[in-house]
Amino acid sequence: MPKNLSEQLLHELGSSIVQGERKPGELLPKVETLSEMKGVSRTVVRETMKGLSARRLIESSTRTGTVVRDREAWLWWDPDIISWAAAAEENQSFLMQLTEVRLAMEPAAVKLAAKNADEEDIATIRHRFDLLEQSVDNEDDWVEADAAFHEAILHASHNELMQSLIQTLQEGLYQSRHTTMRMLQRAGDNSRKMALDLHRDVMTAVIEGKEDEAMARMETLLHTVSHLLKEYEAEVKKEAPN
Amino acid sequence: MPKNLSEQLLHELGSSIVQGERKPGELLPKVETLSEMKGVSRTVVRETMKGLSARRLIESSTRTGTVVRDREAWLWWDPDIISWAAAAEENQSFLMQLTEVRLAMEPAAVKLAAKNADEEDIATIRHRFDLLEQSVDNEDDWVEADAAFHEAILHASHNELMQSLIQTLQEGLYQSRHTTMRMLQRAGDNSRKMALDLHRDVMTAVIEGKEDEAMARMETLLHTVSHLLKEYEAEVKKEAPN
DNA sequence: AATTATTTGTCCGTATGTATG
DNA sequence: CCATACATACGGACAAATAAT
């Protein structure tokens, strides 16, 4: 639930643009008109416009009005834009793109972690892994512990930009998939036990400072999880087709 | 040159936060005071605050006032934040982080390009390479043609998120280094001829759809360029130490 | 080529709501 | 209950740019 009028309107217009309802080149109604249409003051409309143009979704010029910009200009790594795109009806392609980025970044981050982790980082990682191990039988705990473990690894990379990037895309993936993810967790203890081993492998490589091995093992982990996920989705689809 | 008052103030306050002048936890002056200090209306100050909190640099709460948020919360992939950070006095660490991300993303993008490029993409890449080849003797043309070539490759990845990401970080790197980059261009034709061969290798792998080879060759290219750059910087430093 | 009309851009004053000490 | 300090919202006034006449 949006807190104020301009955020509400921002969400409404932003979604309609990102989800393709309003297309690049299209002219938006003028401020005065929008103000009347939505029953808000010009100030609110103007703040909304400011938010949209800060994300480079629109471009305004005097007399001509305000038009939707080309997709190439959009600041895709804005959390709002990602969430709007992930919430779209036809978002398969977008989710795939997010996954492709993740597959490039997470292994790179782990490689850095293997290189840069200090004693404190390693202590945290060990601790988080213990928690993961203990929560292997509980769905909710597992999801939380898994996120915490990955967060500790990322933190050990000592690269704030990567952390921020991965966190943003995780949120994007999570948002549209959290039900699916939970379902995977429910798929059975076997999946979790297998995943636990893979996590341990990553951790060991990081602690021992074996960069390339850490990277390769993270790739294995991601591919395995994605494979499990697909398998499970196919199964669910078979049982209950659209 | 910032166009308006709120952007001017946004730049001023944003820079002071990102560059560490105002530290996390620190309390900002209240709106009224800032308004007087800077000689602008409260509306301008409020718009500035909106811009800062949209980037999650600050957090406001009633009565307590407005405080600087922890670095982890910042939206690092905002072009403004990147440019403020890149312009900082002590930015060695930040530039290294940017480079680390680039080293992870560009090869991944090329790999995708080798997989996804269609005929039109390939025609464009070939054309851009021809331009690159023709501009091997001209500094200014080379810089432009080089950017255009990389852009064509990225476009062929058919992943808008990666494109946007790489473009943003390129701008960040460019901004603080453009003089250095130009100097590398001036370093001599040999560097450019060597670089040209490396570009051709990448192009060939993409056209032939050899994913892993394209990726490996882009890694080689990036490492070579970065090596040349370091060498040249060292030389310049030797001639004219601080 | 000059003028006019339209639309966005900018700044301001003011008022109300809300949470805090 | 009161004073403080910020958030939100409204609408007026004028400036600047530019398409249309």
Short mmCIF file of C-alpha atoms (C1' of nucleotides) in Angstrom, two decimals:
data_model
loop_
_atom_site.label_atom_id
_atom_site.label_comp_id
_atom_site.label_asym_id
_atom_site.label_seq_id
_atom_site.Cartn_x
_atom_site.Cartn_y
_atom_site.Cartn_z
CA MET A 1 0.00 0.00 0.00
CA PRO A 2 1.51 3.28 -1.15
CA LYS A 3 1.77 5.87 1.59
CA ASN A 4 0.99 9.06 -0.29
CA LEU A 5 -0.70 10.32 -3.42
CA SER A 6 2.39 10.92 -5.54
CA GLU A 7 3.78 7.45 -4.81
CA GLN A 8 0.44 5.97 -5.64
CA LEU A 9 0.32 7.79 -8.94
CA LEU A 10 3.97 7.00 -9.58
CA HIS A 11 3.27 3.32 -9.15
CA GLU A 12 0.24 3.52 -11.41
CA LEU A 13 1.93 5.38 -14.25
CA GLY A 14 5.28 3.61 -13.83
CA SER A 15 3.66 0.20 -14.03
CA SER A 16 1.63 1.14 -17.06
CA ILE A 17 4.79 2.21 -18.86
CA VAL A 18 7.06 -0.67 -17.85
CA GLN A 19 4.38 -3.23 -18.51
CA GLY A 20 3.89 -1.87 -22.01
CA GLU A 21 0.46 -0.38 -21.59
CA ARG A 22 1.84 3.02 -22.52
CA LYS A 23 4.44 2.62 -25.23
CA PRO A 24 7.61 4.54 -26.06
CA GLY A 25 6.83 7.67 -28.04
CA GLU A 26 3.35 7.93 -26.61
CA LEU A 27 2.23 11.30 -25.31
CA LEU A 28 0.98 11.56 -21.75
CA PRO A 29 -1.90 13.88 -20.85
CA LYS A 30 -0.77 17.29 -19.69
CA VAL A 31 -0.31 18.02 -16.01
CA GLU A 32 -3.55 19.98 -15.75
CA THR A 33 -5.54 17.14 -17.29
CA LEU A 34 -3.89 14.42 -15.24
CA SER A 35 -4.53 16.48 -12.14
CA GLU A 36 -8.24 16.55 -12.93
CA MET A 37 -8.39 12.94 -14.10
CA LYS A 38 -6.87 11.61 -10.92
CA GLY A 39 -8.38 14.18 -8.62
CA VAL A 40 -5.08 15.38 -7.21
CA SER A 41 -3.26 18.69 -7.19
CA ARG A 42 -0.76 19.70 -9.84
CA THR A 43 1.95 19.44 -7.21
CA VAL A 44 1.25 15.73 -6.81
CA VAL A 45 1.30 15.19 -10.56
CA ARG A 46 4.51 17.13 -10.87
CA GLU A 47 6.20 15.10 -8.14
CA THR A 48 5.11 11.96 -9.94
CA MET A 49 6.58 13.25 -13.19
CA LYS A 50 9.78 13.99 -11.34
CA GLY A 51 9.92 10.41 -10.12
CA LEU A 52 9.27 9.03 -13.59
CA SER A 53 11.84 11.20 -15.29
CA ALA A 54 14.43 10.47 -12.57
CA ARG A 55 14.06 6.85 -13.67
CA ARG A 56 14.28 8.04 -17.26
CA LEU A 57 10.94 6.53 -18.19
CA ILE A 58 9.66 9.81 -19.59
CA GLU A 59 10.97 12.99 -21.12
CA SER A 60 9.22 16.33 -20.95
CA SER A 61 9.62 19.39 -23.05
CA THR A 62 7.72 22.61 -23.13
CA ARG A 63 4.82 22.97 -25.46
CA THR A 64 5.30 19.43 -26.83
CA GLY A 65 4.33 17.70 -23.61
CA THR A 66 5.61 14.54 -21.97
CA VAL A 67 6.47 11.37 -23.90
CA VAL A 68 7.49 7.85 -22.89
CA ARG A 69 11.18 7.25 -23.60
CA ASP A 70 12.68 4.25 -25.39
CA ARG A 71 13.36 1.18 -23.31
CA GLU A 72 17.12 1.56 -23.78
CA ALA A 73 17.04 4.79 -21.80
CA TRP A 74 15.26 3.34 -18.77
CA LEU A 75 17.25 2.90 -15.55
CA TRP A 76 16.53 -0.78 -15.29
CA TRP A 77 18.38 -1.23 -12.02
CA ASP A 78 15.96 0.85 -10.07
CA PRO A 79 14.19 -1.41 -7.56
CA ASP A 80 10.80 -0.01 -8.52
CA ILE A 81 11.29 -0.60 -12.23
CA ILE A 82 12.44 -4.13 -11.54
CA SER A 83 9.45 -4.80 -9.36
CA TRP A 84 7.07 -3.36 -11.97
CA ALA A 85 8.66 -5.46 -14.67
CA ALA A 86 8.64 -8.58 -12.52
CA ALA A 87 4.97 -8.06 -11.76
CA ALA A 88 4.07 -7.86 -15.44
CA GLU A 89 1.75 -10.38 -17.01
CA GLU A 90 4.21 -11.38 -19.71
CA ASN A 91 7.41 -11.47 -17.70
CA GLN A 92 9.07 -14.73 -18.69
CA SER A 93 11.71 -12.97 -20.74
CA PHE A 94 12.43 -10.50 -17.97
CA LEU A 95 12.88 -13.19 -15.35
CA MET A 96 15.26 -15.00 -17.67
CA GLN A 97 17.30 -11.83 -18.05
CA LEU A 98 17.44 -11.40 -14.30
CA THR A 99 18.60 -14.97 -13.93
CA GLU A 100 21.29 -14.48 -16.54
CA VAL A 101 22.67 -11.55 -14.59
CA ARG A 102 22.56 -13.52 -11.39
CA LEU A 103 24.44 -16.40 -13.00
CA ALA A 104 27.18 -13.98 -13.94
CA MET A 105 27.37 -12.03 -10.71
CA GLU A 106 27.04 -14.50 -7.87
CA PRO A 107 29.96 -16.71 -8.91
CA ALA A 108 32.08 -13.61 -9.45
CA ALA A 109 31.16 -12.39 -5.98
CA VAL A 110 32.09 -15.70 -4.38
CA LYS A 111 35.40 -15.66 -6.16
CA LEU A 112 36.11 -12.28 -4.61
CA ALA A 113 34.97 -13.57 -1.23
CA ALA A 114 37.48 -16.41 -1.44
CA LYS A 115 40.14 -13.83 -2.09
CA ASN A 116 39.13 -11.13 0.36
CA ALA A 117 37.41 -12.78 3.33
CA ASP A 118 38.99 -11.89 6.66
CA GLU A 119 38.71 -13.84 9.91
CA GLU A 120 35.57 -12.06 10.98
CA ASP A 121 33.88 -12.80 7.66
CA ILE A 122 34.80 -16.46 7.92
CA ALA A 123 33.50 -16.71 11.47
CA THR A 124 30.19 -15.25 10.31
CA ILE A 125 29.98 -17.60 7.35
CA ARG A 126 30.65 -20.62 9.59
CA HIS A 127 28.01 -19.49 12.00
CA ARG A 128 25.44 -18.92 9.27
CA PHE A 129 26.17 -22.35 7.84
CA ASP A 130 25.58 -23.93 11.24
CA LEU A 131 22.20 -22.25 11.36
CA LEU A 132 21.46 -23.52 7.88
CA GLU A 133 22.36 -27.04 8.93
CA GLN A 134 20.11 -26.81 11.96
CA SER A 135 17.15 -25.60 9.94
CA VAL A 136 17.28 -28.36 7.37
CA ASP A 137 14.00 -29.77 8.66
CA ASN A 138 12.05 -26.55 8.86
CA GLU A 139 10.82 -24.76 5.74
CA ASP A 140 10.55 -21.25 7.12
CA ASP A 141 13.82 -21.34 9.00
CA TRP A 142 15.56 -22.72 5.94
CA VAL A 143 14.49 -19.90 3.65
CA GLU A 144 15.67 -17.35 6.18
CA ALA A 145 18.94 -19.13 6.96
CA ASP A 146 19.68 -19.60 3.28
CA ALA A 147 19.32 -15.89 2.61
CA ALA A 148 21.52 -15.10 5.62
CA PHE A 149 24.22 -17.47 4.42
CA HIS A 150 24.35 -15.94 0.97
CA GLU A 151 24.39 -12.50 2.52
CA ALA A 152 27.43 -13.40 4.60
CA ILE A 153 29.27 -14.67 1.54
CA LEU A 154 28.45 -11.53 -0.38
CA HIS A 155 29.58 -9.35 2.48
CA ALA A 156 32.93 -11.15 2.48
CA SER A 157 33.51 -10.08 -1.12
CA HIS A 158 34.16 -6.59 0.26
CA ASN A 159 32.54 -5.15 -2.84
CA GLU A 160 29.58 -2.96 -1.96
CA LEU A 161 28.56 -2.55 -5.57
CA MET A 162 28.21 -6.27 -6.12
CA GLN A 163 26.36 -6.70 -2.86
CA SER A 164 23.92 -3.99 -3.77
CA LEU A 165 23.44 -5.35 -7.25
CA ILE A 166 22.82 -8.91 -6.22
CA GLN A 167 20.53 -7.85 -3.43
CA THR A 168 18.42 -5.84 -5.85
CA LEU A 169 18.06 -8.66 -8.31
CA GLN A 170 17.37 -11.19 -5.59
CA GLU A 171 14.47 -9.02 -4.49
CA GLY A 172 13.24 -8.93 -8.06
CA LEU A 173 13.41 -12.67 -8.41
CA TYR A 174 12.00 -13.27 -4.99
CA GLN A 175 9.02 -11.05 -5.52
CA SER A 176 7.62 -12.98 -8.41
CA ARG A 177 8.74 -16.38 -7.30
CA HIS A 178 8.42 -16.51 -3.58
CA THR A 179 5.55 -18.90 -3.74
CA THR A 180 7.46 -21.13 -6.11
CA MET A 181 10.52 -20.95 -3.91
CA ARG A 182 8.51 -21.99 -0.94
CA MET A 183 7.13 -24.85 -2.92
CA LEU A 184 10.62 -26.01 -3.69
CA GLN A 185 11.34 -25.94 -0.01
CA ARG A 186 8.32 -28.17 0.50
CA ALA A 187 9.45 -30.52 -2.23
CA GLY A 188 11.17 -32.59 0.39
CA ASP A 189 14.13 -32.92 2.69
CA ASN A 190 16.23 -34.53 -0.03
CA SER A 191 16.46 -31.30 -1.98
CA ARG A 192 17.50 -29.42 1.12
CA LYS A 193 20.09 -31.98 2.11
CA MET A 194 21.58 -31.91 -1.34
CA ALA A 195 21.57 -28.14 -1.27
CA LEU A 196 23.23 -28.19 2.14
CA ASP A 197 26.16 -30.19 0.76
CA LEU A 198 26.56 -27.75 -2.09
CA HIS A 199 26.57 -24.84 0.34
CA ARG A 200 29.22 -26.56 2.42
CA ASP A 201 31.39 -27.01 -0.66
CA VAL A 202 31.18 -23.32 -1.42
CA MET A 203 31.98 -22.38 2.14
CA THR A 204 35.01 -24.65 2.28
CA ALA A 205 36.47 -23.22 -0.89
CA VAL A 206 35.96 -19.68 0.40
CA ILE A 207 37.61 -20.45 3.73
CA GLU A 208 40.55 -22.11 2.01
CA GLY A 209 40.86 -19.16 -0.35
CA LYS A 210 40.46 -21.29 -3.46
CA GLU A 211 39.01 -18.66 -5.76
CA ASP A 212 38.27 -20.60 -8.90
CA GLU A 213 36.94 -23.55 -6.99
CA ALA A 214 34.60 -21.35 -4.98
CA MET A 215 33.36 -19.84 -8.22
CA ALA A 216 32.82 -23.19 -9.90
CA ARG A 217 30.98 -24.56 -6.89
CA MET A 218 28.65 -21.60 -6.75
CA GLU A 219 27.87 -22.18 -10.41
CA THR A 220 27.07 -25.76 -9.64
CA LEU A 221 24.85 -24.71 -6.77
CA LEU A 222 22.91 -22.22 -8.85
CA HIS A 223 22.47 -24.64 -11.71
CA THR A 224 21.34 -27.40 -9.41
CA VAL A 225 18.78 -25.24 -7.69
CA SER A 226 17.49 -23.90 -10.98
CA HIS A 227 17.26 -27.46 -12.29
CA LEU A 228 15.35 -28.64 -9.24
CA LEU A 229 13.06 -25.68 -9.60
CA LYS A 230 12.28 -26.39 -13.22
CA GLU A 231 11.68 -30.04 -12.49
CA TYR A 232 9.29 -29.20 -9.75
CA GLU A 233 7.47 -26.59 -11.80
CA ALA A 234 7.01 -29.11 -14.61
CA GLU A 235 5.60 -31.59 -12.15
CA VAL A 236 3.16 -29.07 -10.71
CA LYS A 237 2.09 -28.08 -14.20
CA LYS A 238 1.46 -31.69 -15.08
CA GLU A 239 -0.73 -32.17 -12.05
CA ALA A 240 -2.62 -28.92 -12.47
CA PRO A 241 -2.29 -27.53 -16.00
CA ASN A 242 -3.48 -23.95 -16.54
CA MET B 1 26.03 22.90 -14.64
CA PRO B 2 22.93 21.89 -12.73
CA LYS B 3 19.83 23.34 -14.28
CA ASN B 4 17.73 24.18 -11.26
CA LEU B 5 18.01 24.85 -7.56
CA SER B 6 16.84 21.50 -6.26
CA GLU B 7 19.22 19.60 -8.55
CA GLN B 8 22.01 21.87 -7.47
CA LEU B 9 21.28 21.24 -3.82
CA LEU B 10 20.77 17.54 -4.49
CA HIS B 11 24.19 17.35 -6.04
CA GLU B 12 25.74 19.26 -3.17
CA LEU B 13 24.19 17.20 -0.38
CA GLY B 14 24.39 13.90 -2.28
CA SER B 15 28.08 14.37 -2.94
CA SER B 16 28.79 15.31 0.64
CA ILE B 17 27.13 12.10 1.82
CA VAL B 18 28.57 9.71 -0.74
CA GLN B 19 32.03 11.19 -0.41
CA GLY B 20 31.94 10.66 3.33
CA GLU B 21 31.77 14.27 4.42
CA ARG B 22 28.49 13.59 6.17
CA LYS B 23 28.61 10.15 7.75
CA PRO B 24 25.90 7.54 8.36
CA GLY B 25 23.93 8.29 11.49
CA GLU B 26 24.64 11.98 11.24
CA LEU B 27 21.72 14.36 11.63
CA LEU B 28 21.05 16.86 8.85
CA PRO B 29 19.94 20.40 9.64
CA LYS B 30 16.18 20.80 9.65
CA VAL B 31 14.38 21.95 6.53
CA GLU B 32 13.87 25.47 7.80
CA THR B 33 17.56 25.89 8.61
CA LEU B 34 18.74 24.41 5.34
CA SER B 35 16.34 26.68 3.53
CA GLU B 36 17.91 29.71 5.19
CA MET B 37 21.48 28.43 4.90
CA LYS B 38 21.22 27.91 1.16
CA GLY B 39 18.91 30.78 0.49
CA VAL B 40 16.22 28.68 -1.20
CA SER B 41 12.61 27.96 -0.46
CA ARG B 42 11.52 25.06 1.70
CA THR B 43 9.94 23.52 -1.36
CA VAL B 44 13.35 23.27 -2.97
CA VAL B 45 14.77 21.69 0.15
CA ARG B 46 11.90 19.23 0.26
CA GLU B 47 12.38 18.24 -3.36
CA THR B 48 16.03 17.68 -2.62
CA MET B 49 15.17 15.52 0.37
CA LYS B 50 12.85 13.52 -1.84
CA GLY B 51 15.66 12.92 -4.28
CA LEU B 52 18.02 11.85 -1.52
CA SER B 53 15.56 9.50 0.12
CA ALA B 54 14.57 8.01 -3.24
CA ARG B 55 18.23 6.98 -3.49
CA ARG B 56 18.01 5.76 0.09
CA LEU B 57 20.83 7.99 1.21
CA ILE B 58 18.76 9.49 4.03
CA GLU B 59 15.84 8.59 6.20
CA SER B 60 13.44 11.05 7.75
CA SER B 61 11.26 10.53 10.72
CA THR B 62 9.07 12.95 12.57
CA ARG B 63 10.51 14.89 15.42
CA THR B 64 13.87 13.06 15.22
CA GLY B 65 14.86 14.74 11.99
CA THR B 66 16.70 13.43 8.95
CA VAL B 67 19.67 11.12 9.29
CA VAL B 68 22.17 9.66 6.82
CA ARG B 69 21.52 5.95 6.25
CA ASP B 70 24.10 3.19 6.35
CA ARG B 71 26.05 2.57 3.18
CA GLU B 72 24.46 -0.85 2.75
CA ALA B 73 21.08 0.77 2.18
CA TRP B 74 22.23 3.09 -0.57
CA LEU B 75 21.07 2.40 -4.13
CA TRP B 76 24.56 2.19 -5.52
CA TRP B 77 23.45 1.61 -9.09
CA ASP B 78 21.95 5.01 -9.45
CA PRO B 79 23.97 6.94 -12.05
CA ASP B 80 24.17 9.98 -9.79
CA ILE B 81 25.49 8.04 -6.83
CA ILE B 82 28.05 6.36 -9.04
CA SER B 83 29.15 9.68 -10.46
CA TRP B 84 29.42 11.21 -6.98
CA ALA B 85 31.43 8.27 -5.75
CA ALA B 86 33.66 8.27 -8.81
CA ALA B 87 34.34 11.96 -8.34
CA ALA B 88 35.44 11.47 -4.74
CA GLU B 89 38.93 12.35 -3.64
CA GLU B 90 39.65 8.91 -2.23
CA ASN B 91 38.07 6.75 -4.90
CA GLN B 92 40.66 4.10 -5.65
CA SER B 93 38.68 1.44 -3.88
CA PHE B 94 35.47 2.43 -5.63
CA LEU B 95 37.02 2.33 -9.08
CA MET B 96 38.39 -1.11 -8.30
CA GLN B 97 34.93 -2.30 -7.34
CA LEU B 98 33.50 -0.93 -10.56
CA THR B 99 36.19 -2.71 -12.50
CA GLU B 100 35.49 -5.97 -10.70
CA VAL B 101 31.86 -5.79 -11.73
CA ARG B 102 32.81 -4.98 -15.28
CA LEU B 103 35.16 -7.95 -15.40
CA ALA B 104 32.28 -10.18 -14.40
CA MET B 105 29.60 -8.67 -16.62
CA GLU B 106 31.17 -7.94 -19.97
CA PRO B 107 32.40 -11.48 -20.62
CA ALA B 108 29.01 -12.82 -19.57
CA ALA B 109 27.31 -10.42 -21.97
CA VAL B 110 29.54 -11.47 -24.85
CA LYS B 111 28.81 -15.08 -24.12
CA LEU B 112 25.12 -14.32 -24.45
CA ALA B 113 25.78 -12.39 -27.64
CA ALA B 114 27.50 -15.43 -29.15
CA LYS B 115 24.41 -17.41 -28.30
CA ASN B 116 21.70 -14.94 -29.25
CA ALA B 117 23.00 -12.72 -32.04
CA ASP B 118 20.76 -12.70 -35.11
CA GLU B 119 21.73 -11.74 -38.65
CA GLU B 120 20.98 -8.09 -38.13
CA ASP B 121 23.12 -7.99 -34.99
CA ILE B 122 26.00 -9.60 -36.82
CA ALA B 123 25.75 -7.20 -39.72
CA THR B 124 25.92 -4.29 -37.28
CA ILE B 125 28.89 -5.77 -35.44
CA ARG B 126 30.76 -6.31 -38.71
CA HIS B 127 30.04 -2.76 -39.76
CA ARG B 128 31.18 -1.31 -36.45
CA PHE B 129 34.36 -3.33 -36.63
CA ASP B 130 35.10 -1.95 -40.10
CA LEU B 131 34.74 1.53 -38.69
CA LEU B 132 37.07 0.62 -35.86
CA GLU B 133 39.63 -0.66 -38.32
CA GLN B 134 39.42 2.52 -40.36
CA SER B 135 39.89 4.74 -37.35
CA VAL B 136 43.01 3.02 -36.09
CA ASP B 137 45.09 6.08 -36.92
CA ASN B 138 42.84 8.70 -35.41
CA GLU B 139 42.52 9.11 -31.64
CA ASP B 140 39.11 10.72 -31.51
CA ASP B 141 37.51 8.44 -34.07
CA TRP B 142 38.96 5.41 -32.30
CA VAL B 143 37.42 6.26 -28.94
CA GLU B 144 34.03 6.71 -30.58
CA ALA B 145 34.27 3.62 -32.76
CA ASP B 146 35.41 1.51 -29.84
CA ALA B 147 32.38 2.51 -27.80
CA ALA B 148 30.09 1.83 -30.76
CA PHE B 149 31.59 -1.62 -31.29
CA HIS B 150 31.09 -2.62 -27.66
CA GLU B 151 27.58 -1.25 -27.80
CA ALA B 152 26.76 -3.45 -30.79
CA ILE B 153 28.05 -6.53 -29.01
CA LEU B 154 26.04 -5.72 -25.93
CA HIS B 155 22.94 -5.15 -27.97
CA ALA B 156 23.36 -8.61 -29.50
CA SER B 157 23.14 -10.16 -26.04
CA HIS B 158 19.42 -9.41 -26.17
CA ASN B 159 19.52 -8.71 -22.45
CA GLU B 160 18.37 -5.20 -21.65
CA LEU B 161 19.34 -5.51 -18.01
CA MET B 162 22.94 -6.32 -18.81
CA GLN B 163 23.12 -3.56 -21.38
CA SER B 164 21.81 -1.02 -18.95
CA LEU B 165 24.12 -2.20 -16.19
CA ILE B 166 27.26 -2.16 -18.27
CA GLN B 167 26.40 1.19 -19.76
CA THR B 168 25.98 2.69 -16.30
CA LEU B 169 29.28 1.38 -15.05
CA GLN B 170 31.08 2.39 -18.22
CA GLU B 171 29.89 5.94 -17.63
CA GLY B 172 31.17 5.76 -14.08
CA LEU B 173 34.57 4.53 -15.17
CA TYR B 174 34.75 6.90 -18.06
CA GLN B 175 33.90 9.94 -16.02
CA SER B 176 36.86 9.71 -13.72
CA ARG B 177 39.26 8.30 -16.23
CA HIS B 178 38.49 9.90 -19.51
CA THR B 179 41.69 11.85 -19.56
CA THR B 180 43.65 8.71 -18.80
CA MET B 181 41.77 6.84 -21.48
CA ARG B 182 42.60 9.47 -24.00
CA MET B 183 46.20 9.29 -22.97
CA LEU B 184 46.22 5.58 -23.62
CA GLN B 185 44.89 6.30 -27.06
CA ARG B 186 47.81 8.64 -27.58
CA ALA B 187 50.26 6.07 -26.30
CA GLY B 188 50.81 4.95 -29.86
CA ASP B 189 49.46 3.03 -32.76
CA ASN B 190 50.88 -0.23 -31.48
CA SER B 191 48.43 -0.36 -28.63
CA ARG B 192 45.55 0.28 -30.98
CA LYS B 193 46.69 -2.31 -33.48
CA MET B 194 47.02 -4.88 -30.76
CA ALA B 195 43.60 -3.92 -29.43
CA LEU B 196 42.16 -4.20 -32.93
CA ASP B 197 43.27 -7.83 -33.20
CA LEU B 198 41.71 -8.63 -29.86
CA HIS B 199 38.44 -7.04 -30.98
CA ARG B 200 38.50 -9.09 -34.16
CA ASP B 201 38.96 -12.27 -32.12
CA VAL B 202 35.92 -11.44 -30.04
CA MET B 203 33.85 -10.64 -33.11
CA THR B 204 34.78 -13.86 -34.84
CA ALA B 205 33.83 -15.98 -31.87
CA VAL B 206 30.49 -14.18 -31.59
CA ILE B 207 29.73 -14.64 -35.27
CA GLU B 208 30.62 -18.32 -35.11
CA GLY B 209 28.49 -18.73 -32.01
CA LYS B 210 31.35 -20.03 -29.91
CA GLU B 211 30.13 -18.93 -26.51
CA ASP B 212 32.96 -19.91 -24.22
CA GLU B 213 35.57 -18.73 -26.66
CA ALA B 214 33.89 -15.35 -27.04
CA MET B 215 33.82 -15.05 -23.28
CA ALA B 216 37.47 -16.00 -22.86
CA ARG B 217 38.55 -13.58 -25.57
CA MET B 218 36.68 -10.70 -24.00
CA GLU B 219 38.43 -11.49 -20.74
CA THR B 220 41.74 -11.37 -22.54
CA LEU B 221 40.83 -8.07 -24.13
CA LEU B 222 39.83 -6.48 -20.84
CA HIS B 223 42.92 -7.71 -19.06
CA THR B 224 45.18 -6.52 -21.85
CA VAL B 225 43.67 -3.08 -21.92
CA SER B 226 43.82 -2.78 -18.15
CA HIS B 227 47.44 -3.91 -18.25
CA LEU B 228 48.35 -1.38 -20.92
CA LEU B 229 46.62 1.30 -18.92
CA LYS B 230 48.52 0.50 -15.74
CA GLU B 231 51.80 0.42 -17.61
CA TYR B 232 51.15 3.78 -19.13
CA GLU B 233 50.02 5.31 -15.85
CA ALA B 234 53.20 4.09 -14.19
CA GLU B 235 55.24 5.64 -16.96
CA VAL B 236 53.48 8.96 -16.68
CA LYS B 237 53.92 8.94 -12.93
CA LYS B 238 57.64 8.29 -13.36
CA GLU B 239 58.01 11.23 -15.68
CA ALA B 240 55.93 13.59 -13.59
CA PRO B 241 55.58 12.36 -10.00
CA ASN B 242 53.03 14.16 -7.81
"C1'" DA C 1 9.71 36.49 -39.65
"C1'" DA C 2 7.21 37.96 -35.78
"C1'" DT C 3 3.49 36.91 -32.63
"C1'" DT C 4 0.54 34.05 -29.96
"C1'" DA C 5 -0.91 30.16 -27.50
"C1'" DT C 6 0.17 26.18 -25.02
"C1'" DT C 7 2.72 23.36 -21.94
"C1'" DT C 8 6.20 22.49 -18.87
"C1'" DG C 9 9.42 24.47 -15.24
"C1'" DT C 10 10.12 26.87 -11.02
"C1'" DC C 11 9.24 29.06 -6.75
"C1'" DC C 12 6.48 30.32 -3.10
"C1'" DG C 13 3.02 30.73 0.93
"C1'" DT C 14 0.01 28.39 3.40
"C1'" DA C 15 -2.63 24.84 5.65
"C1'" DT C 16 -3.35 20.40 7.75
"C1'" DG C 17 -1.85 15.93 9.65
"C1'" DT C 18 1.01 13.30 12.66
"C1'" DA C 19 4.33 11.72 15.76
"C1'" DT C 20 7.43 12.95 19.55
"C1'" DG C 21 9.28 14.71 23.78
"C1'" DC D 1 -1.86 19.23 26.55
"C1'" DC D 2 1.66 21.83 24.20
"C1'" DA D 3 5.53 22.94 21.25
"C1'" DT D 4 8.42 21.01 17.80
"C1'" DA D 5 9.60 19.29 13.30
"C1'" DC D 6 8.67 16.87 9.46
"C1'" DA D 7 5.27 15.03 5.68
"C1'" DT D 8 1.77 15.92 2.66
"C1'" DA D 9 -1.08 18.61 -0.17
"C1'" DC D 10 -3.01 22.61 -2.57
"C1'" DG D 11 -3.08 26.40 -5.69
"C1'" DG D 12 -1.22 30.93 -7.35
"C1'" DA D 13 2.16 33.40 -9.91
"C1'" DC D 14 5.49 33.90 -13.22
"C1'" DA D 15 9.33 32.30 -16.35
"C1'" DA D 16 10.94 29.78 -20.33
"C1'" DA D 17 10.57 27.27 -24.36
"C1'" DT D 18 8.53 26.16 -28.65
"C1'" DA D 19 4.75 24.73 -32.06
"C1'" DA D 20 1.37 26.89 -34.65
"C1'" DT D 21 -0.44 30.79 -36.93
#
